[in-house]
Every structure is written in C-alpha cells, then in structure tokens.
C-alpha cells in the first residue's frame, strides 16, 4: 500500500506546483533541454518569480548588463538538509562573487519534489541598492545556472556548463491567452531547411494565406519551434508581401539578404508578427483581429527565421515556424500595422568609431494630418509596438508629440537586444490624432567599425523603425522620413555631383579629392574622429527631412516627397525619477513631496502647541 500512496502524494505535489506556475502571467524556458523554467508576474513595484529547475542542488538566477557574469545582480537558493535558503549576491567587473549586505530578495518558499527544486521569491523593481539592477520595461538580460549539489559550508561550487543567458521583457502587461479548444488554425513551417555550419543564417520562405469564402480574423499567433532547436531558432518575423505575386514564389525558400535571393522578397516589408527567443505568442485584444479572406487583405507573406549556430554544428535541418489561430466570428475592429521611423536608405548614415550616435525618424504632422483626416479623423488606437534596429542598435524610443508637447513614451527599450525583438503590449491604448507627430529615436554604437554604417537590409547595415499595431486599419503603410543628402555631403566638403544621376550610388564631381567617387566612397574617405562624428550627429538632427507617407500597394499620399524642417518641440516629457532614502526605500517625487509636507505640518502643529502651552 505504501507505493500507491507515495505515488499519489508525488502526483498531488506535482499538480500543486503546476497550478502555482499557471497562476503567473508569464513564463519562459531558459535552457535548450527544458530543465530550467521561470514564471513571473508583477504588481505595482513588486515582481515575483517561480523557478522550476531539474536539480536537487543550488539554483542561480540573475540580471546582467550584457548577458555575461561581470557586474551582475544574482540570487542563489535551494533546499539543504531540509532547510530552504535564498541569498542575494552580486559580482564585480572581474566576476568575483560577493554576498550583498542589503538582502532585497524575499523568499516565499523553497521546495524539492524528488527531481526538481522550486524557488518562489519576490523583490522590488527599484531596490535602491547599487549592487542590484533596476527592472524596467526595457529588455532584461537574464543569466541562470544550477548544480547537482547545494552550496554547503565550503561555499559555491562552480556550475560548469549548466549555465546560460536569455533576454526577456519582464514588465509586459499580462494577457489572457486562452482560446476555445475548437478555434481553427493554420501553420507556416519550414520543411527540412538545411542550417549551414556558421554562426548566423537568415532563411526566408514565402507562404500564401488560406483561401476563405468570407472575412475572418486572426486572433493569436504562436511559435512552433522544433524540439531540440530552442536555442537554434533566435527569432521569427512574418512580413506582408505584394498581393500581385504568383504561386510560383512558394516553391522554395532562400537565404535572406543574399545577392541571389528572389526579387519578390524585396516587396515584403510590413511586419505582421515578430517573435524572439524567450518570447511568448501574441494574442490580439478581444475587440481586434487581423483580417484575412478579403481581396484587400494580406495574400502572400514571407517568414524570416534567424538561426544561431555558434558551435558550427553540421548536418542540421529545421522545421520550425508559426501557428496562426483564426475565427469566422469577426471582431469589431481590423488591426493595422504602421511602419514609422527612418526610411531605409543609404541616406541614413552613421560614422565609424562612435561610442554613441543618435538617429531620428519622423512620422510627420503633415503625413498624419492628411492620412487621418481622409481616413479616420477621430484617430487610431495603438495597442502594441515593435522597436527595430540591427546589430549597432543600443536603445530605441517611440516618442509621441501633440501640439509640440511630448506625451508619455509610446514604447522604449534602453537595453535593446537585436536577438530579442517582439511586439510590446501597451499598458493602456494610445490615441494618435490628426496633427500629432511621432519620432523614432535610435541610439547606436560603432566603436568596433572602421567604415561608415549605412541604412540597409543587411544586419551589418542599420535600421531605425517602430511598428505600431493599431485599430481601426487605415490606408497608411509607412510614415517615415530621411535626412536631406545634400546637407550631409556638405559636411565633408562635397560641392557638386554629376547630373543627371545615371548610377547608384551617384558620383561626385568636386572637389578634386572626391572626383569620380561614389558618395558612399567619399564618406568613407573622410577622416572621421569622435569629435567630427558628434558634430555631424548634431547637424543631421537639425537638417531638413524628406517626408515619406505611403499607402499600401505602392500608392502615396500627397505629402510624399515634401521637404520640411524637424518639428519644434515646446516641451519634452520627463519620466518621474525615483528618490532613494537612507531607509533603502524608493519614492517618486510626488510621494516625497507628500511626506515632506506632512512632516512640516506636524512640526508646525507641534511648534504651535509648544507656543500656546
């Protein structure tokens, strides 16, 4: 009788742990074998984690500035001799581990169930401890480790190969992702795609949306990652392509951004879905869906998968992709995706050797006024944002202005990770009105580069884009800008180019030192320094811009090509700072003013009492 009772007990414990995990709003598998899972939820200024790790030794979890061990904020815990433990640590720049004098992680429980260790703990988003990393809406680089043995009296035992890192966005709003079991779906998956034995491969494959007799709505998209390839598949993007393509493009895939890739790939520009390693599926709000089935809806799409193979494994083939759930029960609004930022062009340029360089792409007042007044004068409502740059990108902001005054940021990521890009849900929907203007601001570093970085499709090139997911859908595909090229060339001393322009990049005529060079070669010939780069950066941000305001199917609004000055900003929005008191509590400025006012009132009353006694 003992065995069934024990088995029942273990099953009940496992069920309890499973239910506990389901009570969290987010979860992720951190390793490729599924042995390390993290669940989390946040409420107010507190975030709570549940770690489920296949070990009976210690478990490590932490936050890193770059995914490495140095200068990290770490917590270590487990169960030793039946006693739970959890301790707050940090590392210095030399990766030396120290116990933190301020213990900011609060243990809820630590358990073992025969195979796994479970740790539930919480901490404040802002601990006001210089050894802890503040958790914000930006990307967080999580590091993890575990060992078969506990720490013991002799201290921490080296974890060996049981370690890793993963980028996550911990403060994404929590969404109910449950759909009725009978919800139909279709898959876009690769078929035995050969993965080369090199670090990075981008594979593109065209697909056709299902043929439907009437309008339907896509309501959820989720990744389908081949088992064992969890660390191989780094991100998946789904783009809308030219509707006038033929089914012949469906025959085979091709390496993306390659000189021999099919021309049709170049028409696939608007992002419909984005997933990155560590990310979750995307579910549309209950009143919104992505329309399919009509003649004006996406017909052909391109799926781009980024494969990461740093160990150069040979003979790999992959069958990963995505699953799209759809319903005939059409929701109230059609979702649209608006691309805004810098028009992808060689006119977007970043000098070499720059520790920091800022580019701005404008969705101008002129474009939004014309498009919205014609399509939706009451405005559109943004519910999710994808921020996009390439390998030199370090931080991105999507800024919103109304009558010259900056509103709250639409979205931001001060810790941008190219390998982790997905749509961020907004805590509250934001309305964009005619006459508003939007700016996508990107911070780059090119310290390790000796030549110019250009705007372009390659990951070595750069982009500065925001994709706004909104409703109701209007006929506005891109709202972007590009700095005028003439003023940029004047900076390096170019006086004249050959006209008419018959080649690309166009050719410079004078001065003599640039004669017969393309403008890209001339920019690379210029002797750049950090000082010159900063001066160039300041000048570019004040230059006139060329408005790009396009509809779907290649059509344009009237303001397309207009030359305007960057908008004048009357007032910027400053995020409320946190003030740390000596009591190790974080207070925002309003709370601090309230406490100081209360204290002064108490002193006034006390003083008045003394005077009249």
Coordinates of C-alpha atoms in Angstrom, one line a residue:
X1 CA 0.0 0.0 0.0
X2 CA 2.9 2.3 0.5
X3 CA 3.9 2.7 -3.1
X4 CA 0.5 3.9 -4.4
X5 CA 0.2 6.4 -1.5
X6 CA 3.7 7.7 -2.2
X7 CA 2.9 7.9 -5.9
X8 CA -0.4 9.8 -5.2
X9 CA 1.4 12.2 -2.9
X10 CA 4.0 12.9 -5.6
X11 CA 1.3 13.5 -8.2
X12 CA -0.5 15.8 -5.9
X13 CA 2.7 17.8 -5.2
X14 CA 3.4 18.0 -9.0
X15 CA -0.2 19.1 -9.7
X16 CA 0.1 21.8 -7.0
X17 CA 3.4 23.1 -8.5
X18 CA 1.8 23.1 -12.0
X19 CA -1.1 25.1 -10.7
X20 CA 1.2 27.5 -9.0
X21 CA 3.1 28.0 -12.3
X22 CA -0.2 28.7 -14.1
X23 CA -1.0 31.5 -11.6
X24 CA 1.8 33.6 -13.1
X25 CA 1.2 35.9 -16.1
X26 CA 4.4 35.0 -17.9
X27 CA 6.7 32.0 -18.3
X28 CA 9.8 31.0 -20.3
X29 CA 12.1 28.0 -20.7
X30 CA 15.7 29.3 -20.2
X31 CA 17.7 26.3 -21.4
X32 CA 17.6 24.2 -24.6
X33 CA 16.6 21.0 -22.7
X34 CA 13.6 22.3 -20.8
X35 CA 15.2 21.7 -17.4
X36 CA 15.1 25.4 -16.2
X37 CA 11.7 27.2 -16.3
X38 CA 10.9 30.6 -14.9
X39 CA 7.4 32.0 -14.2
X40 CA 6.8 35.6 -13.2
X41 CA 4.2 38.3 -12.5
X42 CA 4.5 41.9 -11.4
X43 CA 2.1 44.0 -9.4
X44 CA 2.9 47.6 -8.6
X45 CA 6.5 48.0 -7.6
X46 CA 7.0 44.2 -6.8
X47 CA 7.9 41.3 -9.1
X48 CA 7.5 37.7 -8.1
X49 CA 9.4 34.8 -9.6
X50 CA 8.9 31.0 -9.5
X51 CA 11.9 28.9 -10.7
X52 CA 11.4 25.2 -11.5
X53 CA 14.7 23.6 -12.1
X54 CA 15.6 19.9 -12.6
X55 CA 18.2 19.6 -9.8
X56 CA 18.4 19.0 -6.1
X57 CA 21.3 21.3 -5.7
X58 CA 21.6 25.1 -5.8
X59 CA 19.8 27.3 -8.3
X60 CA 21.2 30.6 -9.6
X61 CA 19.2 33.4 -11.2
X62 CA 20.2 36.9 -12.0
X63 CA 20.3 40.1 -14.2
X64 CA 23.3 41.1 -16.2
X65 CA 24.1 44.3 -18.2
X66 CA 25.2 42.3 -21.2
X67 CA 24.5 38.6 -20.6
X68 CA 27.9 37.9 -19.0
X69 CA 28.7 37.2 -15.4
X70 CA 30.5 40.5 -14.7
X71 CA 28.7 43.3 -12.8
X72 CA 25.6 41.2 -12.3
X73 CA 22.8 41.0 -9.7
X74 CA 22.4 37.4 -8.6
X75 CA 20.2 35.4 -6.3
X76 CA 21.2 31.8 -5.1
X77 CA 18.8 29.4 -3.4
X78 CA 17.7 25.8 -2.8
X79 CA 17.0 23.3 -0.1
X80 CA 19.8 21.9 2.0
X81 CA 19.2 19.2 4.7
X82 CA 15.5 20.1 4.6
X83 CA 16.1 23.8 5.2
X84 CA 15.3 26.4 2.5
X85 CA 17.8 29.1 1.7
X86 CA 17.9 32.2 -0.6
X87 CA 20.7 34.8 -0.6
X88 CA 21.3 38.0 -2.6
X89 CA 24.7 38.3 -4.3
X90 CA 26.4 40.4 -6.9
X91 CA 29.6 40.3 -9.0
X92 CA 32.2 42.9 -9.7
X93 CA 33.7 43.7 -13.1
X94 CA 36.1 40.8 -12.6
X95 CA 33.3 38.3 -12.0
X96 CA 34.1 37.9 -8.3
X97 CA 31.0 36.9 -6.3
X98 CA 30.1 38.8 -3.1
X99 CA 27.2 38.4 -0.7
X100 CA 25.1 41.6 -0.8
X101 CA 24.9 43.4 2.6
X102 CA 21.4 44.5 1.6
X103 CA 19.3 41.4 1.1
X104 CA 16.5 42.5 -1.3
X105 CA 15.1 39.2 -2.4
X106 CA 12.3 37.8 -0.2
X107 CA 11.8 34.0 -0.2
X108 CA 8.2 32.8 -0.3
X109 CA 9.1 29.1 -0.3
X110 CA 11.8 26.6 -1.4
X111 CA 10.8 23.0 -2.1
X112 CA 12.1 19.8 -3.6
X113 CA 9.9 17.1 -5.1
X114 CA 12.4 14.3 -5.8
X115 CA 13.6 15.7 -9.2
X116 CA 13.1 19.4 -9.1
X117 CA 13.9 22.4 -6.9
X118 CA 11.2 25.1 -6.8
X119 CA 12.0 28.6 -5.6
X120 CA 9.4 31.3 -5.2
X121 CA 10.6 34.8 -4.3
X122 CA 10.0 38.5 -4.9
X123 CA 11.8 41.7 -5.0
X124 CA 11.1 45.4 -5.6
X125 CA 11.6 46.7 -9.2
X126 CA 13.7 49.5 -7.7
X127 CA 15.6 48.3 -4.6
X128 CA 17.8 51.4 -4.3
X129 CA 20.8 49.1 -3.8
X130 CA 23.7 50.0 -6.0
X131 CA 24.5 46.3 -6.3
X132 CA 21.1 45.4 -7.7
X133 CA 19.9 46.1 -11.2
X134 CA 16.6 48.1 -11.6
X135 CA 13.9 46.2 -13.5
X136 CA 12.2 48.4 -16.1
X137 CA 10.1 48.0 -19.3
X138 CA 13.4 47.6 -21.3
X139 CA 14.8 44.2 -22.3
X140 CA 16.4 42.4 -19.3
X141 CA 19.3 40.0 -19.9
X142 CA 18.7 37.1 -17.5
X143 CA 21.5 34.8 -16.5
X144 CA 20.9 31.4 -14.9
X145 CA 22.9 28.4 -13.5
X146 CA 22.4 25.3 -11.4
X147 CA 24.4 22.5 -9.9
X148 CA 23.7 18.9 -8.6
X149 CA 25.0 19.9 -5.1
X150 CA 24.0 22.6 -2.7
X151 CA 26.3 25.4 -1.7
X152 CA 27.4 23.7 1.6
X153 CA 29.6 25.1 4.3
X154 CA 32.6 25.5 1.9
X155 CA 30.6 27.9 -0.4
X156 CA 29.5 27.9 -4.0
X157 CA 30.6 25.0 -6.3
X158 CA 31.3 26.0 -9.9
X159 CA 28.3 25.3 -12.1
X160 CA 30.3 24.2 -15.1
X161 CA 28.3 24.0 -18.3
X162 CA 24.9 24.3 -16.5
X163 CA 24.5 28.0 -17.2
X164 CA 23.2 30.3 -19.8
X165 CA 21.5 33.6 -20.6
X166 CA 18.3 34.8 -22.2
X167 CA 16.8 38.2 -22.9
X168 CA 13.3 38.7 -21.6
X169 CA 10.8 41.6 -21.2
X170 CA 9.7 41.2 -17.6
X171 CA 7.1 44.0 -17.3
X172 CA 5.0 43.2 -20.4
X173 CA 1.3 43.5 -19.4
X174 CA -0.3 40.2 -18.7
X175 CA -2.8 38.9 -21.3
X176 CA -5.3 36.1 -21.2
X177 CA -4.0 33.8 -24.0
X178 CA -6.7 31.1 -23.7
X179 CA -8.8 30.4 -26.7
X180 CA -11.7 27.9 -27.2
X181 CA -10.3 24.4 -28.0
X182 CA -12.2 24.4 -31.3
X183 CA -10.5 27.5 -32.6
X184 CA -9.2 26.6 -36.1
X185 CA -5.6 27.4 -37.1
X186 CA -3.1 27.0 -39.9
X187 CA 0.7 26.7 -39.8
X188 CA 3.6 28.2 -41.7
X189 CA 6.6 26.0 -41.2
X190 CA 9.8 25.3 -42.9
X191 CA 10.4 21.9 -44.3
X192 CA 13.9 20.4 -43.7
X193 CA 15.7 23.6 -44.1
X194 CA 19.5 22.9 -44.1
X195 CA 21.3 25.0 -41.4
X196 CA 24.8 25.9 -42.5
X197 CA 27.7 25.3 -40.1
X198 CA 28.2 29.1 -39.5
X199 CA 27.2 31.5 -36.7
X200 CA 24.2 33.2 -38.3
X201 CA 21.8 32.3 -41.1
X202 CA 18.6 34.2 -42.1
X203 CA 16.2 31.9 -44.0
X204 CA 13.2 33.3 -45.9
X205 CA 10.3 31.4 -47.1
X206 CA 7.1 32.6 -48.9
X207 CA 3.7 31.4 -47.9
X208 CA 0.1 32.0 -49.1
X209 CA -2.8 32.8 -46.7
X210 CA -5.6 30.3 -46.8
X211 CA -8.4 30.9 -49.3
X212 CA -11.6 31.7 -47.4
X213 CA -15.1 32.3 -48.6
X214 CA -15.6 35.3 -46.3
X215 CA -13.8 37.5 -43.9
X216 CA -12.1 36.0 -40.8
X217 CA -9.9 37.4 -38.1
X218 CA -6.5 36.1 -36.9
X219 CA -6.7 36.3 -33.2
X220 CA -3.5 34.7 -32.0
X221 CA 0.0 33.8 -33.3
X222 CA 2.4 31.5 -31.5
X223 CA 5.8 30.0 -32.4
X224 CA 6.3 26.3 -33.4
X225 CA 9.9 25.5 -32.5
X226 CA 11.3 22.1 -33.5
X227 CA 12.1 20.1 -30.4
X228 CA 15.8 20.4 -29.5
X229 CA 16.1 23.6 -31.6
X230 CA 15.1 26.0 -28.8
X231 CA 18.5 27.7 -28.8
X232 CA 19.0 27.4 -32.6
X233 CA 15.9 29.5 -33.6
X234 CA 16.6 33.0 -32.5
X235 CA 13.8 35.0 -34.0
X236 CA 10.9 34.7 -36.4
X237 CA 9.4 37.6 -38.4
X238 CA 6.3 37.5 -40.7
X239 CA 6.1 40.2 -43.4
X240 CA 3.2 41.1 -45.7
X241 CA 4.3 40.9 -49.4
X242 CA 3.0 42.2 -52.8
X243 CA -0.5 40.8 -53.4
X244 CA 0.2 40.5 -57.1
X245 CA 2.8 37.8 -56.7
X246 CA 2.1 34.3 -58.2
X247 CA 2.1 31.0 -56.5
X248 CA 5.4 30.2 -58.2
X249 CA 7.2 32.1 -55.4
X250 CA 6.0 29.4 -53.0
X251 CA 8.2 26.7 -54.5
X252 CA 11.3 27.1 -52.3
X253 CA 12.9 29.3 -49.7
X254 CA 16.2 31.1 -49.9
X255 CA 18.8 32.7 -47.7
X256 CA 17.6 36.3 -46.8
X257 CA 19.6 39.4 -47.6
X258 CA 21.5 37.4 -50.2
X259 CA 22.6 38.8 -53.6
X260 CA 20.7 35.9 -55.4
X261 CA 17.5 36.0 -53.4
X262 CA 14.2 36.3 -55.3
X263 CA 13.2 39.9 -56.1
X264 CA 9.8 39.3 -54.6
X265 CA 11.4 39.2 -51.2
X266 CA 12.1 43.0 -51.5
X267 CA 8.3 43.7 -51.6
X268 CA 7.9 42.1 -48.2
X269 CA 8.3 45.0 -45.8
X270 CA 5.4 45.4 -43.4
X271 CA 5.9 43.3 -40.2
X272 CA 2.7 41.4 -39.2
X273 CA 4.2 39.3 -36.4
X274 CA 7.5 39.1 -34.5
X275 CA 8.8 36.5 -32.0
X276 CA 12.2 36.2 -30.5
X277 CA 13.9 33.6 -28.3
X278 CA 12.5 33.8 -24.8
X279 CA 9.3 35.4 -26.1
X280 CA 5.7 34.3 -26.0
X281 CA 3.0 34.1 -28.6
X282 CA 1.0 37.2 -29.5
X283 CA -2.8 37.5 -28.8
X284 CA -4.9 40.3 -30.1
X285 CA -7.1 42.3 -27.8
X286 CA -10.7 40.9 -27.7
X287 CA -12.1 43.7 -29.8
X288 CA -9.4 43.5 -32.6
X289 CA -8.2 40.9 -35.1
X290 CA -6.0 40.8 -38.3
X291 CA -8.4 40.5 -41.3
X292 CA -7.9 37.7 -43.8
X293 CA -10.1 36.4 -46.5
X294 CA -10.9 39.6 -48.4
X295 CA -9.3 40.8 -51.6
X296 CA -7.6 43.7 -49.8
X297 CA -6.1 41.5 -47.0
X298 CA -2.6 40.0 -47.0
X299 CA -2.4 37.3 -49.6
X300 CA 1.3 36.4 -49.7
X301 CA 3.6 36.6 -46.7
X302 CA 7.3 35.9 -46.0
X303 CA 8.5 34.2 -42.9
X304 CA 12.1 35.1 -41.9
X305 CA 13.8 32.8 -39.4
X306 CA 17.2 33.7 -37.8
X307 CA 19.2 30.6 -37.0
X308 CA 22.1 31.0 -34.5
X309 CA 24.7 28.2 -34.7
X310 CA 27.7 29.5 -32.7
X311 CA 29.2 26.0 -32.3
X312 CA 29.0 25.4 -36.1
X313 CA 27.1 22.1 -35.8
X314 CA 26.9 20.3 -39.1
X315 CA 24.0 18.3 -40.7
X316 CA 21.2 20.3 -39.0
X317 CA 17.8 20.6 -40.7
X318 CA 14.9 22.6 -39.2
X319 CA 11.1 22.5 -39.4
X320 CA 10.2 25.4 -37.2
X321 CA 7.6 28.1 -37.9
X322 CA 4.4 29.7 -36.5
X323 CA 0.8 28.8 -35.9
X324 CA -2.0 31.3 -36.6
X325 CA -5.4 30.9 -35.0
X326 CA -8.4 32.5 -36.8
X327 CA -12.1 32.8 -36.3
X328 CA -15.2 33.5 -38.5
X329 CA -16.6 35.5 -35.6
X330 CA -15.3 38.8 -36.8
X331 CA -14.4 41.3 -34.1
X332 CA -15.3 45.0 -34.0
X333 CA -12.1 46.3 -35.5
X334 CA -9.5 45.3 -38.1
X335 CA -5.9 45.6 -36.9
X336 CA -3.4 47.6 -38.9
X337 CA 0.4 47.9 -38.7
X338 CA 2.1 51.2 -39.4
X339 CA 5.8 51.4 -40.1
X340 CA 7.4 54.6 -38.8
X341 CA 11.0 55.8 -38.4
X342 CA 13.8 56.4 -40.9
X343 CA 13.1 55.3 -44.5
X344 CA 15.6 52.5 -45.2
X345 CA 18.2 54.2 -47.4
X346 CA 21.9 54.9 -47.9
X347 CA 21.0 58.5 -46.8
X348 CA 20.8 57.2 -43.3
X349 CA 24.5 57.0 -42.3
X350 CA 26.5 56.6 -39.1
X351 CA 30.2 57.4 -38.8
X352 CA 32.7 54.7 -37.7
X353 CA 34.3 54.6 -34.2
X354 CA 31.4 56.3 -32.4
X355 CA 30.6 55.2 -28.8
X356 CA 27.2 56.9 -29.2
X357 CA 25.3 58.2 -32.2
X358 CA 21.6 59.2 -32.3
X359 CA 19.3 59.0 -35.3
X360 CA 15.7 60.2 -35.6
X361 CA 13.0 59.2 -37.9
X362 CA 9.9 61.4 -38.2
X363 CA 6.3 60.4 -38.7
X364 CA 5.4 64.0 -39.5
X365 CA 2.4 66.1 -38.7
X366 CA 1.8 66.6 -42.4
X367 CA 1.6 62.9 -43.1
X368 CA -0.7 62.1 -40.2
X369 CA -2.9 65.1 -40.8
X370 CA -3.6 64.1 -44.4
X371 CA -4.0 60.4 -43.9
X372 CA -6.1 60.6 -40.7
X373 CA -8.3 63.4 -41.9
X374 CA -9.1 61.4 -45.0
X375 CA -9.4 58.0 -43.3
X376 CA -10.2 58.4 -39.6
X377 CA -10.4 62.0 -38.2
X378 CA -11.2 60.7 -34.7
X379 CA -7.8 59.0 -34.7
X380 CA -6.3 55.5 -34.4
X381 CA -5.6 53.5 -31.3
X382 CA -2.2 51.9 -30.7
X383 CA -2.1 48.7 -28.6
X384 CA 1.3 47.2 -29.3
X385 CA 4.7 48.4 -30.6
X386 CA 7.7 46.6 -32.1
X387 CA 11.0 48.5 -31.9
X388 CA 13.5 47.5 -34.6
X389 CA 17.2 48.2 -35.3
X390 CA 20.2 46.0 -36.3
X391 CA 23.5 45.0 -34.6
X392 CA 24.7 48.5 -33.8
X393 CA 21.5 49.4 -32.1
X394 CA 21.7 50.0 -28.3
X395 CA 18.4 51.9 -27.4
X396 CA 15.2 52.9 -29.1
X397 CA 12.3 55.2 -28.2
X398 CA 8.9 55.7 -29.9
X399 CA 8.0 59.3 -28.9
X400 CA 4.6 61.0 -29.3
X401 CA 4.0 64.7 -29.6
X402 CA 0.8 66.8 -29.7
X403 CA 0.9 70.5 -30.5
X404 CA 4.6 70.5 -29.8
X405 CA 4.4 68.9 -26.3
X406 CA 5.7 65.5 -25.8
X407 CA 3.3 62.9 -24.3
X408 CA 4.3 59.7 -22.5
X409 CA 6.6 57.5 -24.5
X410 CA 4.7 55.0 -26.7
X411 CA 7.4 52.4 -26.1
X412 CA 11.1 52.3 -25.2
X413 CA 14.0 49.9 -24.8
X414 CA 17.1 51.2 -23.2
X415 CA 18.8 47.8 -23.3
X416 CA 18.0 46.8 -26.9
X417 CA 19.0 43.3 -28.0
X418 CA 18.9 42.6 -31.7
X419 CA 18.2 38.9 -31.0
X420 CA 15.2 39.7 -28.9
X421 CA 12.5 41.6 -30.8
X422 CA 8.8 41.2 -30.3
X423 CA 5.7 43.4 -30.1
X424 CA 5.3 45.1 -26.7
X425 CA 1.8 45.4 -25.4
X426 CA 0.9 48.8 -24.1
X427 CA -0.4 49.1 -20.6
X428 CA -3.1 51.4 -22.0
X429 CA -4.1 52.0 -25.6
X430 CA -2.9 55.3 -27.0
X431 CA -4.8 57.5 -29.5
X432 CA -3.0 59.1 -32.4
X433 CA -4.8 62.2 -33.8
X434 CA -4.5 64.3 -37.0
X435 CA -1.8 66.8 -36.4
X436 CA 0.2 64.7 -33.9
X437 CA 3.8 63.8 -34.8
X438 CA 5.8 60.7 -33.8
X439 CA 9.6 60.3 -33.6
X440 CA 11.5 57.0 -33.6
X441 CA 14.8 57.7 -31.9
X442 CA 17.7 55.2 -32.1
X443 CA 21.0 55.1 -30.2
X444 CA 23.9 53.3 -31.9
X445 CA 27.5 52.4 -31.2
X446 CA 30.0 51.8 -34.0
X447 CA 33.2 51.7 -31.8
X448 CA 34.4 48.5 -33.4
X449 CA 33.8 49.6 -37.0
X450 CA 36.3 51.3 -39.4
X451 CA 33.9 52.3 -42.2
X452 CA 30.5 54.0 -42.4
X453 CA 27.4 52.1 -41.4
X454 CA 24.6 52.6 -43.9
X455 CA 20.9 52.3 -43.8
X456 CA 20.0 48.9 -45.4
X457 CA 18.6 45.4 -45.2
X458 CA 21.7 43.6 -44.1
X459 CA 22.3 43.1 -40.3
X460 CA 25.6 44.9 -40.8
X461 CA 23.6 47.8 -42.1
X462 CA 21.2 49.7 -39.9
X463 CA 17.5 50.5 -39.5
X464 CA 15.6 52.7 -37.1
X465 CA 12.0 51.7 -37.1
X466 CA 8.9 51.3 -35.0
X467 CA 5.9 49.2 -36.0
X468 CA 2.7 50.3 -34.4
X469 CA -0.1 47.8 -34.2
X470 CA -3.3 49.7 -34.0
X471 CA -7.0 49.8 -35.0
X472 CA -9.1 50.6 -37.0
X473 CA -6.9 49.8 -40.0
X474 CA -6.4 52.8 -42.4
X475 CA -4.6 53.1 -45.8
X476 CA -1.3 54.2 -44.3
X477 CA 1.5 51.8 -44.6
X478 CA 4.6 54.0 -43.8
X479 CA 5.0 57.3 -42.1
X480 CA 8.8 58.0 -42.2
X481 CA 11.5 60.5 -43.1
X482 CA 15.1 60.6 -44.4
X483 CA 17.6 63.5 -43.8
X484 CA 18.4 65.5 -46.9
X485 CA 21.5 64.1 -48.6
X486 CA 22.9 67.5 -49.9
X487 CA 23.5 68.9 -46.4
X488 CA 25.1 65.7 -45.2
X489 CA 27.5 65.8 -48.2
X490 CA 28.3 69.5 -47.5
X491 CA 29.6 68.4 -44.1
X492 CA 32.5 66.5 -45.7
X493 CA 33.1 69.3 -48.2
X494 CA 31.3 68.0 -51.3
X495 CA 30.5 70.8 -53.7
X496 CA 29.0 69.2 -56.8
X497 CA 27.7 65.9 -58.1
X498 CA 27.4 64.7 -61.7
X499 CA 24.0 65.3 -63.2
X500 CA 21.8 63.8 -64.5
X501 CA 22.2 61.0 -62.0
X502 CA 22.7 57.8 -64.0
X503 CA 24.2 55.4 -61.4
X504 CA 23.6 54.4 -57.8
X505 CA 25.3 55.4 -55.5
X506 CA 25.6 58.7 -57.5
X507 CA 29.1 60.1 -58.4
X508 CA 30.7 63.2 -57.0
X509 CA 32.2 65.8 -59.4
X510 CA 34.0 68.2 -57.0
X511 CA 36.1 69.0 -55.1
X512 CA 39.1 67.2 -56.8
X513 CA 39.8 64.9 -53.8
X514 CA 36.4 63.3 -54.2
X515 CA 36.2 63.4 -58.1
X516 CA 34.6 60.3 -59.6
X517 CA 34.0 58.7 -56.2
X518 CA 30.5 57.5 -55.3
X519 CA 29.1 59.4 -52.3
X520 CA 29.5 56.3 -50.2
X521 CA 33.2 56.1 -51.0
X522 CA 33.6 59.8 -50.3
X523 CA 32.0 59.4 -46.9
X524 CA 34.4 56.6 -46.1
X525 CA 37.4 58.6 -47.4
X526 CA 36.7 61.4 -45.0
X527 CA 38.9 61.3 -41.9
X528 CA 36.3 60.7 -39.1
X529 CA 37.0 61.3 -35.5
X530 CA 34.7 61.1 -32.5
X531 CA 34.6 64.9 -32.3
X532 CA 33.7 65.2 -36.0
X533 CA 31.1 62.4 -35.6
X534 CA 29.4 64.2 -32.7
X535 CA 29.3 67.5 -34.8
X536 CA 27.9 65.6 -37.7
X537 CA 25.3 64.0 -35.4
X538 CA 24.1 67.4 -34.1
X539 CA 23.9 68.8 -37.6
X540 CA 21.9 65.8 -39.1
X541 CA 19.3 66.1 -36.4
X542 CA 18.6 69.7 -37.4
X543 CA 18.6 69.1 -41.1
X544 CA 15.5 69.3 -43.3
X545 CA 13.9 66.0 -43.9
X546 CA 12.2 64.3 -46.8
X547 CA 8.7 63.1 -45.9
X548 CA 7.7 59.5 -46.8
X549 CA 4.0 59.0 -46.5
X550 CA 2.8 55.9 -48.4
X551 CA -0.3 53.9 -48.8
X552 CA -0.5 50.1 -49.4
X553 CA 0.2 48.7 -52.8
X554 CA 2.9 51.4 -53.5
X555 CA 0.5 54.3 -53.7
X556 CA 1.3 57.6 -52.0
X557 CA -0.3 60.4 -50.1
X558 CA 0.1 64.0 -51.5
X559 CA 2.7 65.0 -48.9
X560 CA 5.1 62.2 -50.1
X561 CA 8.4 63.9 -51.0
X562 CA 7.7 67.2 -49.2
X563 CA 10.8 68.8 -47.7
X564 CA 10.1 70.0 -44.1
X565 CA 12.1 71.0 -41.1
X566 CA 12.1 68.8 -38.0
X567 CA 9.2 69.8 -35.7
X568 CA 9.9 72.4 -32.9
X569 CA 9.4 70.8 -29.5
X570 CA 7.9 73.1 -26.9
X571 CA 8.0 70.7 -24.0
X572 CA 9.6 67.2 -23.6
X573 CA 8.2 64.6 -21.3
X574 CA 10.5 63.7 -18.4
X575 CA 10.0 60.4 -16.7
X576 CA 9.4 60.9 -13.0
X577 CA 12.6 60.0 -11.1
X578 CA 12.8 57.7 -8.2
X579 CA 14.3 59.1 -5.0
X580 CA 16.1 56.7 -2.7
X581 CA 16.1 57.5 1.0
X582 CA 18.6 56.2 3.6
X583 CA 15.9 53.8 4.8
X584 CA 16.5 51.9 1.5
X585 CA 13.1 52.8 0.2
X586 CA 12.4 54.2 -3.3
X587 CA 9.9 57.0 -3.5
X588 CA 8.8 59.0 -6.5
X589 CA 8.8 62.8 -6.3
X590 CA 5.1 63.1 -5.6
X591 CA 5.3 60.7 -2.7
X592 CA 8.4 62.5 -1.3
X593 CA 6.7 65.9 -1.5
X594 CA 3.7 64.4 0.3
X595 CA 5.9 63.0 3.1
X596 CA 7.8 66.3 3.5
X597 CA 4.6 68.3 3.5
X598 CA 3.2 66.0 6.1
X599 CA 6.3 66.3 8.2
X600 CA 6.3 70.1 8.0
X601 CA 2.7 70.2 9.0
X602 CA 3.4 68.0 12.0
X603 CA 6.3 70.3 13.0
X604 CA 4.1 73.4 12.6
X605 CA 1.4 71.8 14.8
X606 CA 4.0 70.8 17.4
X607 CA 5.5 74.2 17.4
X608 CA 2.1 75.9 17.8
X609 CA 1.3 73.5 20.7
X610 CA 4.5 74.5 22.4
X611 CA 3.9 78.2 22.0
X612 CA 0.4 78.0 23.5
X613 CA 1.2 75.7 26.4

